[in-house]
Short mmCIF file of C-alpha atoms and ligand atoms in Angstrom, two decimals:
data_model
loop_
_atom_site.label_atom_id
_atom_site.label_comp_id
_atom_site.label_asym_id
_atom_site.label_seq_id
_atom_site.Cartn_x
_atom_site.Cartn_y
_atom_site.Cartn_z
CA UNK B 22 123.74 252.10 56.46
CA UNK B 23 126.12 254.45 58.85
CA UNK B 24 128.24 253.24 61.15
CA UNK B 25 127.84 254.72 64.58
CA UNK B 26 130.10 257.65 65.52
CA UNK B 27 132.34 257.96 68.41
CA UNK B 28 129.78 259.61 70.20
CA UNK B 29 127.06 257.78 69.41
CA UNK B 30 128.97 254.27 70.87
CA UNK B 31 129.51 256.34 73.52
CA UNK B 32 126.04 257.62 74.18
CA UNK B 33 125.11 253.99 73.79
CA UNK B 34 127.56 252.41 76.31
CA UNK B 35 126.04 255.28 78.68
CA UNK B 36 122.29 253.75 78.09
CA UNK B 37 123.52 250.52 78.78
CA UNK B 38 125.40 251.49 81.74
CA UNK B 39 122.64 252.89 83.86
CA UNK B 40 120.36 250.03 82.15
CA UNK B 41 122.82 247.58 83.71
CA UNK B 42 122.97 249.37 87.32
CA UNK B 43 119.17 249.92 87.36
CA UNK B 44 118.50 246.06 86.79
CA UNK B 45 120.84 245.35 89.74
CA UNK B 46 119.48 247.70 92.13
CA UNK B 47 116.49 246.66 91.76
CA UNK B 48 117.06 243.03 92.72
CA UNK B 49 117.83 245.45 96.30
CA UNK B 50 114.45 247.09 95.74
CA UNK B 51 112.30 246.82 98.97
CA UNK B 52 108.55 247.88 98.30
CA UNK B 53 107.90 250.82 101.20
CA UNK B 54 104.99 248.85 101.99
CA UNK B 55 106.65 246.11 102.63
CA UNK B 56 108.14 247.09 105.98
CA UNK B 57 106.41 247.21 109.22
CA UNK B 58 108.38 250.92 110.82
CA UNK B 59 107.93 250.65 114.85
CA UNK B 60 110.03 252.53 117.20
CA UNK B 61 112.07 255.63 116.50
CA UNK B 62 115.76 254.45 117.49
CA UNK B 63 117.13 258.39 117.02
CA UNK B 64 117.60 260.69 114.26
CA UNK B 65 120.90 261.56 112.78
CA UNK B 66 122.19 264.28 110.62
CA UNK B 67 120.14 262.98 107.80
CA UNK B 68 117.38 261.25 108.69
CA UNK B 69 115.89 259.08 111.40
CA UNK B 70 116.40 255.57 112.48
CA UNK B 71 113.55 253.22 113.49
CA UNK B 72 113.26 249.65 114.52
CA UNK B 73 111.17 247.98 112.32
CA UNK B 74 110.25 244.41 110.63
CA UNK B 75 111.22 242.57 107.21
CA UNK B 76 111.99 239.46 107.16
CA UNK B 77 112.94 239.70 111.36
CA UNK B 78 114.13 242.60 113.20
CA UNK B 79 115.59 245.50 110.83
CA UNK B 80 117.33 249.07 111.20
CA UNK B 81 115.32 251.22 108.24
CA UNK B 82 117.11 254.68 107.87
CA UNK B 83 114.87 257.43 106.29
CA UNK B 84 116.28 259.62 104.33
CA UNK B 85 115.14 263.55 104.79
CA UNK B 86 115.96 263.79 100.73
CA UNK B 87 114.02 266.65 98.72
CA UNK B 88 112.01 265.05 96.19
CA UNK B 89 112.62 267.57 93.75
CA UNK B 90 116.37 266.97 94.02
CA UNK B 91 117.99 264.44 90.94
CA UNK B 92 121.32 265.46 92.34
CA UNK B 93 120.90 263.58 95.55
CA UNK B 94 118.47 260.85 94.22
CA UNK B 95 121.20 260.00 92.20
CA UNK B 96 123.99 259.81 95.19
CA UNK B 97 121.83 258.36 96.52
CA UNK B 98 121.43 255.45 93.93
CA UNK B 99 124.70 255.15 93.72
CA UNK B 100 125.14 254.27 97.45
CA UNK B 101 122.89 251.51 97.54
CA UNK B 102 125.09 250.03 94.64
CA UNK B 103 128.27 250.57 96.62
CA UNK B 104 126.64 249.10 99.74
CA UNK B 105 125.40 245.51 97.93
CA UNK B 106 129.36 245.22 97.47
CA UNK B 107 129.60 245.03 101.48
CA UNK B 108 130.18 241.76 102.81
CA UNK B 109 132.44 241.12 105.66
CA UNK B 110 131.53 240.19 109.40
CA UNK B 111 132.66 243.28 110.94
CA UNK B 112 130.03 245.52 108.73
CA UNK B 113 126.35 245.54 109.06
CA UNK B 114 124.62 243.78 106.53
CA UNK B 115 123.25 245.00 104.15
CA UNK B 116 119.78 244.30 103.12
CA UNK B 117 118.05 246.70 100.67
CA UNK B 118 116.92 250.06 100.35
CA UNK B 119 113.70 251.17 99.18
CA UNK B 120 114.20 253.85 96.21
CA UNK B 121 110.91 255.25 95.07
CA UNK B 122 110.17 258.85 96.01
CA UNK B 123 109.39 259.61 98.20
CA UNK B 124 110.23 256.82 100.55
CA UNK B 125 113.74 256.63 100.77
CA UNK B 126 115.17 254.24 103.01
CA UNK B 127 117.81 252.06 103.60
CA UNK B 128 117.57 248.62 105.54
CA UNK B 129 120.26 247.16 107.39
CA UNK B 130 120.25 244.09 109.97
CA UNK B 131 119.42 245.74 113.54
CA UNK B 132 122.57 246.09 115.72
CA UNK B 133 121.32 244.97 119.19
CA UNK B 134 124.79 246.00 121.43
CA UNK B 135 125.61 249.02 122.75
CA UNK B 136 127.51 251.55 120.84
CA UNK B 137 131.76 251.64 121.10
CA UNK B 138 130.78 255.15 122.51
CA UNK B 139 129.26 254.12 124.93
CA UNK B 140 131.08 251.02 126.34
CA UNK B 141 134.01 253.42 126.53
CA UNK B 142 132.28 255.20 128.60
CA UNK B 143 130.50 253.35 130.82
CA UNK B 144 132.57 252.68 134.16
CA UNK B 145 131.22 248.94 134.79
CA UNK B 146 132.80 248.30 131.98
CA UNK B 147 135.99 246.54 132.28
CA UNK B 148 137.81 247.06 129.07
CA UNK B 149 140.94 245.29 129.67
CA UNK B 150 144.27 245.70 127.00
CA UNK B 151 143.38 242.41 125.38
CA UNK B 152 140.12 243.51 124.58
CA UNK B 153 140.99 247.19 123.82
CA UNK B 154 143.37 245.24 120.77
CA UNK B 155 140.86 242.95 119.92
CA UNK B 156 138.07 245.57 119.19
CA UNK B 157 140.95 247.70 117.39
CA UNK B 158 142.19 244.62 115.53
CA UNK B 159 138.01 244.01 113.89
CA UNK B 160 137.51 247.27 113.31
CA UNK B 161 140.74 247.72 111.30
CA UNK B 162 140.08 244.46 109.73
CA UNK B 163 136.56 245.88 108.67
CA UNK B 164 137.80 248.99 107.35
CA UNK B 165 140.57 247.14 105.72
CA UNK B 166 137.83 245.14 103.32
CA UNK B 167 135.97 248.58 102.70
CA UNK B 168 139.33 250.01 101.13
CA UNK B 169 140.25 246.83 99.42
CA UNK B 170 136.24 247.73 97.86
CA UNK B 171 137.35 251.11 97.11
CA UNK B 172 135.06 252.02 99.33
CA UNK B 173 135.50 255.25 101.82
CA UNK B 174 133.42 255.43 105.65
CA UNK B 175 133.73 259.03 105.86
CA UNK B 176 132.45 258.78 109.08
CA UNK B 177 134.24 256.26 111.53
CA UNK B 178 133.40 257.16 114.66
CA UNK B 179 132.44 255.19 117.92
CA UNK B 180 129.13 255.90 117.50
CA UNK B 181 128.57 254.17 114.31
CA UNK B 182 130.84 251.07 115.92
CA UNK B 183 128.16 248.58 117.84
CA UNK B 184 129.94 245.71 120.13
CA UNK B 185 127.58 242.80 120.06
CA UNK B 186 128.80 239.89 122.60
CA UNK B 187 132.12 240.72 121.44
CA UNK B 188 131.82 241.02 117.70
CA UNK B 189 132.57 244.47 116.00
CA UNK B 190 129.94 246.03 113.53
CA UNK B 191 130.48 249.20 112.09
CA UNK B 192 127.29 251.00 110.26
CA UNK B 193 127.10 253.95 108.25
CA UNK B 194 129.63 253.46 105.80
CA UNK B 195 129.38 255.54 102.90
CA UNK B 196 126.44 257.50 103.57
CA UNK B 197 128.11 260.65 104.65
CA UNK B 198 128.42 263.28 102.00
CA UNK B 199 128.39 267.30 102.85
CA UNK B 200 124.42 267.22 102.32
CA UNK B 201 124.35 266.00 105.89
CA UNK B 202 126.53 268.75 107.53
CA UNK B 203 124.34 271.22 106.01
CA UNK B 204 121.23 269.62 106.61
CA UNK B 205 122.78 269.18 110.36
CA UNK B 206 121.12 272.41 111.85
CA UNK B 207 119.48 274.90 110.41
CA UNK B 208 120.58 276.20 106.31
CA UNK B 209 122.31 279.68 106.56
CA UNK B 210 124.62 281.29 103.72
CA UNK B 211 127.94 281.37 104.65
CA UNK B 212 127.34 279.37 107.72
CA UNK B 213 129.07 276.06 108.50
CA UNK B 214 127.09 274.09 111.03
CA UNK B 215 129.52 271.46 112.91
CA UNK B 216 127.69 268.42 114.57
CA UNK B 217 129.11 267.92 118.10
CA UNK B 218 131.81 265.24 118.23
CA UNK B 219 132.70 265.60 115.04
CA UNK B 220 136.18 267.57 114.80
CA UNK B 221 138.42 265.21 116.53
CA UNK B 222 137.76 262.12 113.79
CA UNK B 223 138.69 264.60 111.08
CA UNK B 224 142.12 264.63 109.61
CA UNK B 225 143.87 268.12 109.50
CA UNK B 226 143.66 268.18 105.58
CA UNK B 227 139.71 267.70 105.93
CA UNK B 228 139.96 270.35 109.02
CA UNK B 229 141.70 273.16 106.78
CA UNK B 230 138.91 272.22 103.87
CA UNK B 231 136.33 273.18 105.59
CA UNK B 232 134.77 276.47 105.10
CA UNK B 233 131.87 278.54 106.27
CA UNK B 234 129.38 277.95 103.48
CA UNK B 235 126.62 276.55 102.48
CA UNK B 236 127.42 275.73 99.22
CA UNK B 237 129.39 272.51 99.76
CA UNK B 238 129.16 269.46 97.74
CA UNK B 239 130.77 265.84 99.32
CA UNK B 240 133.86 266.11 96.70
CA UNK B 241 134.90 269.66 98.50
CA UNK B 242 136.02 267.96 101.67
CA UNK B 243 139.48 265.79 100.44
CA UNK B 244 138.33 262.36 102.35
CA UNK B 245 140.50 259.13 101.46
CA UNK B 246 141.59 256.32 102.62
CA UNK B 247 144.25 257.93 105.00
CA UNK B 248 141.39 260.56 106.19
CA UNK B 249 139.81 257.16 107.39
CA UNK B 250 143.35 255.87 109.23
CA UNK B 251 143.23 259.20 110.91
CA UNK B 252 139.13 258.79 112.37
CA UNK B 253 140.34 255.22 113.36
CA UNK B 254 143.02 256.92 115.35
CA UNK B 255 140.86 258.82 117.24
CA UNK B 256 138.66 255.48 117.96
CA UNK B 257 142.00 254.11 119.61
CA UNK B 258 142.53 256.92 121.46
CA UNK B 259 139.19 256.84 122.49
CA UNK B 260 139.65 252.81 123.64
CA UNK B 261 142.76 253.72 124.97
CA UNK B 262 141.63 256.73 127.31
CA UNK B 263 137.88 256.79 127.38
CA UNK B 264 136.99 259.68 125.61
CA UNK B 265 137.72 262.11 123.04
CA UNK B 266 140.71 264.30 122.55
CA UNK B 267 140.19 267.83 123.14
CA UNK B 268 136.98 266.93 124.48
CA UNK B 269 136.15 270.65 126.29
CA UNK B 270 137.71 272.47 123.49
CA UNK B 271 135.53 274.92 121.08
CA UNK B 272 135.63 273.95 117.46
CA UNK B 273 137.48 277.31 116.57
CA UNK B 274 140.39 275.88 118.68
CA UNK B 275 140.70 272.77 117.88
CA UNK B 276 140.61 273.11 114.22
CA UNK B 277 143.82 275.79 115.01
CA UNK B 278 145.36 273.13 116.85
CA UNK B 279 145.57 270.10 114.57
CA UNK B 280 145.67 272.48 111.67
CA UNK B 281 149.19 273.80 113.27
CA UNK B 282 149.91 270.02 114.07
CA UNK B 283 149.33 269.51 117.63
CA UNK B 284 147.40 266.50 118.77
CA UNK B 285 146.65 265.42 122.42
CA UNK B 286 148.78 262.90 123.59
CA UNK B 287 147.16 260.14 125.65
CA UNK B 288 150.15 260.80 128.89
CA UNK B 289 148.48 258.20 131.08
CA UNK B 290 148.81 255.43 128.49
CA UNK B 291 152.33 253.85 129.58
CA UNK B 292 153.13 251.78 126.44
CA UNK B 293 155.01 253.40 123.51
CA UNK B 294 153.69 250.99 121.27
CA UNK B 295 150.05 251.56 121.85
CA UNK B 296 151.15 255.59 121.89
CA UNK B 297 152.98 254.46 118.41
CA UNK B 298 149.91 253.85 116.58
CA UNK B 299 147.64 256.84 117.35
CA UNK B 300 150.95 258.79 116.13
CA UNK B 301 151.23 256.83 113.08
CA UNK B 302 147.11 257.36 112.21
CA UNK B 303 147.70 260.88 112.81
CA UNK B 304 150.27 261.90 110.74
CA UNK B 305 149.74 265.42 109.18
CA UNK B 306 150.96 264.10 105.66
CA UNK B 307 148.49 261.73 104.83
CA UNK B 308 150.47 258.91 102.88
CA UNK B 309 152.72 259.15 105.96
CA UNK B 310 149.75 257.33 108.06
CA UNK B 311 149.52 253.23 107.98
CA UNK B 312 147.19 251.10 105.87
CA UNK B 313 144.14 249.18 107.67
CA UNK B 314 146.31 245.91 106.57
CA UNK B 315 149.68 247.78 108.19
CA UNK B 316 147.53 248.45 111.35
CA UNK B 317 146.23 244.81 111.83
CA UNK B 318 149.84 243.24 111.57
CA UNK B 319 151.26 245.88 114.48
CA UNK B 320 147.92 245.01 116.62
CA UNK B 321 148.71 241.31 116.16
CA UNK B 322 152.41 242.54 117.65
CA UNK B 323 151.71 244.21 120.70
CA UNK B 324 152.78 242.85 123.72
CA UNK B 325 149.20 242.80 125.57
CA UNK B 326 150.76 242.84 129.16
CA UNK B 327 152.55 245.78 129.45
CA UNK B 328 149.58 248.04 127.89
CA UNK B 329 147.85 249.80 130.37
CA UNK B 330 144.52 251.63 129.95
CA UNK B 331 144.39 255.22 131.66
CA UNK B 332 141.14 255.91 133.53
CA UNK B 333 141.30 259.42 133.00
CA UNK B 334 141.40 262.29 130.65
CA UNK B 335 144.80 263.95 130.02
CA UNK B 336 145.64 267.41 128.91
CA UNK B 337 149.33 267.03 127.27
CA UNK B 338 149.53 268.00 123.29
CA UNK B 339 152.41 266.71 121.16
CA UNK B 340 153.64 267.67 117.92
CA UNK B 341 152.35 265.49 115.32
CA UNK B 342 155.21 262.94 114.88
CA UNK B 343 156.58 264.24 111.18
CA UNK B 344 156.20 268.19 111.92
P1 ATP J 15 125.19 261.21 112.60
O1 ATP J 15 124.09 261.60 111.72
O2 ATP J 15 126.01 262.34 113.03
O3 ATP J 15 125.99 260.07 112.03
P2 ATP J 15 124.12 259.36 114.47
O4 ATP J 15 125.18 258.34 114.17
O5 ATP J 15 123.65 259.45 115.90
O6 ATP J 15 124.57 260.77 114.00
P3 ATP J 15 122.30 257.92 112.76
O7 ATP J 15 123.39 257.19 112.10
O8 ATP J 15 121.18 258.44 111.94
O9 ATP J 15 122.85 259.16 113.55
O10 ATP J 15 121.72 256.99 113.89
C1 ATP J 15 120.61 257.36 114.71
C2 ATP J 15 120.50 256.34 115.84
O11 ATP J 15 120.21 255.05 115.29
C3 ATP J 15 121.77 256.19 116.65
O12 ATP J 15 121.40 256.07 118.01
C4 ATP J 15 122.38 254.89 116.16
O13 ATP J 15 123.11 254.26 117.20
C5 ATP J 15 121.14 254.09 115.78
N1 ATP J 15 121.41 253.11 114.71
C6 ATP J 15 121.91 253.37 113.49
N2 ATP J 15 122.03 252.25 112.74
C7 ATP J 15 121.58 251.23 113.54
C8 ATP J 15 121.47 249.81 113.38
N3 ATP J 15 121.79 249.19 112.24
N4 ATP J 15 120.98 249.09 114.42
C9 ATP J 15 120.62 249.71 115.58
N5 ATP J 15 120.71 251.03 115.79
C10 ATP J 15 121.18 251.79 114.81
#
């Protein structure tokens, strides 16, 4: 009798690997048929969103995936086993995914609040400094348990933050890999397509990745956890002034801009400590830039009163604070 070889163990432990993964994913299996699908709630990048029923009221994202595509069956395997892993208040749960071609969908609890984006934005709002800090404070705490997880968003933005009677519930962790920028729009060689909204969350080491092709795959673009501080830094800025930085800029400029350094500089914001943090989130060097934990202790340790929330947009740029 032979023993087995190096590579034989090895081509053994791999069996028993995806053996292993496929018997836990499919304890997340939800039969297609299963679901009731109602109203379209919007389509993103990658797929559409519907209101539907399992169990109660569910979100059920469907994927636009090719079926002829192992390459993003498999990413997309491997994001349903990353999301079971997700378990904190400030994230939305979970629930399963169904993952037979060529339904495949994931399905989440259904956020009922309005988006972050939009309660910046809407004017009836009152979003006083204490509240501003306490929205900051769950979001960071949130993202805080994703990177404990090893676990990257890739995609914190206000839109994918819902407020529901004051709790904080970020979606769409995870799910973003270059396959949506390039199914974003139509698919051209050498073309880059750029989703509206999407520059100022991106930190400038992402920014100078990007390139116009169509060839991308998600490790091209150098997201980490300090690509995530950066997008969070935007989200403050956004709480802190009601809207985006360089908001009615073209993309060509503002990807010169923060590649050269310059951010906008929230002027109407009077407290250095709340103008502190965005700096500190958007350092150029990324290992310069806080962790979520870091951020969470300095929100605790703002003095509320003297913040002050600017109702408009201002134009000043500043340096980035290293360069
Ligand atoms: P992008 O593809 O650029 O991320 P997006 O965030 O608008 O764009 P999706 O994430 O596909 O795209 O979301 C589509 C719509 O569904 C949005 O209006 C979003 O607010 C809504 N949505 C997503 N997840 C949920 C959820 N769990 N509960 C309620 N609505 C949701």
């Amino acid at each position: 009798r032979s023993w087995p070889t190096r590579q034989n163990s090895k081509h053994l432990s791999h069996i028993l690997d995806s053996l292993k993964r496929s018997s836990v994913l499919s304890e997340w299996d939800i039969p297609y048929e299963e679901l009731e699908i109602q109203d379209l709630i919007g389509a993103g990048r990658f797929g559409r969103v519907f209101k539907g029923k399992w169990h109660g009221d569910v979100a059920i994202k469907v994927f636009n995936i090719e079926t002829d595509n192992d390459l993003q069956l498999a990413s997309f395997k491997t994001e349903v086993s990353m999301f079971r892993k997700t378990r904190h208040e400030n994230l939305v749960l979970f629930m399963g995914a169904c993952m037979k071609l060529p339904h495949l969908a994931i399905v989440t609890s259904l956020c009922k609040g309005k988006t972050l984006y939009d309660t910046v934005r809407d004017r009836r709002e009152t979003l006083n400094m204490s509240r501003i800090v306490n929205i900051a404070t769950q979001i960071a705490q949130g993202m805080g348990y994703l990177h404990a997880r090893e676990i990257l968003h890739k995609d914190l933005k206000s839109k994918n933050i819902f407020l529901e009677n004051g709790k904080v519930v970020i979606t769409d962790f995870g799910l973003f890999s270059v396959t949506k920028l390039i199914q974003y729009g139509e698919r051209k060689d050498d073309t880059l397509a750029i989703p509206p909204g999407w520059l100022p969350y991106l930190a400038p080491e992402v920014i100078t990745s990007l390139r116009a092709t169509s060839q991308y795959t998600d490790s091209d673009l150098p997201f980490s956890q300090a690509s995530d501080v950066y997008a969070f830094g935007t989200v403050w800025y956004e709480l802190l002034v009601g809207d985006l930085p360089f908001k009615t800029q073209p993309a060509e400029s503002i990807i010169w801009q923060v590649g050269k350094g310059l951010r906008q500089s929230p002027s109407n914001v009077q407290s250095r400590d709340a103008k502190d943090i965005l700096m500190q989130c958007w350092k150029t060097q990324p290992d310069k830039r806080p962790q979520f934990s870091d951020l969470t202790q300095t929100l605790d340790r703002l003095p509320r009163k003297r913040l002050t929330r600017s109702p408009s947009t201002p134009l000043h740029l500043s340096r980035s604070a290293e360069s």
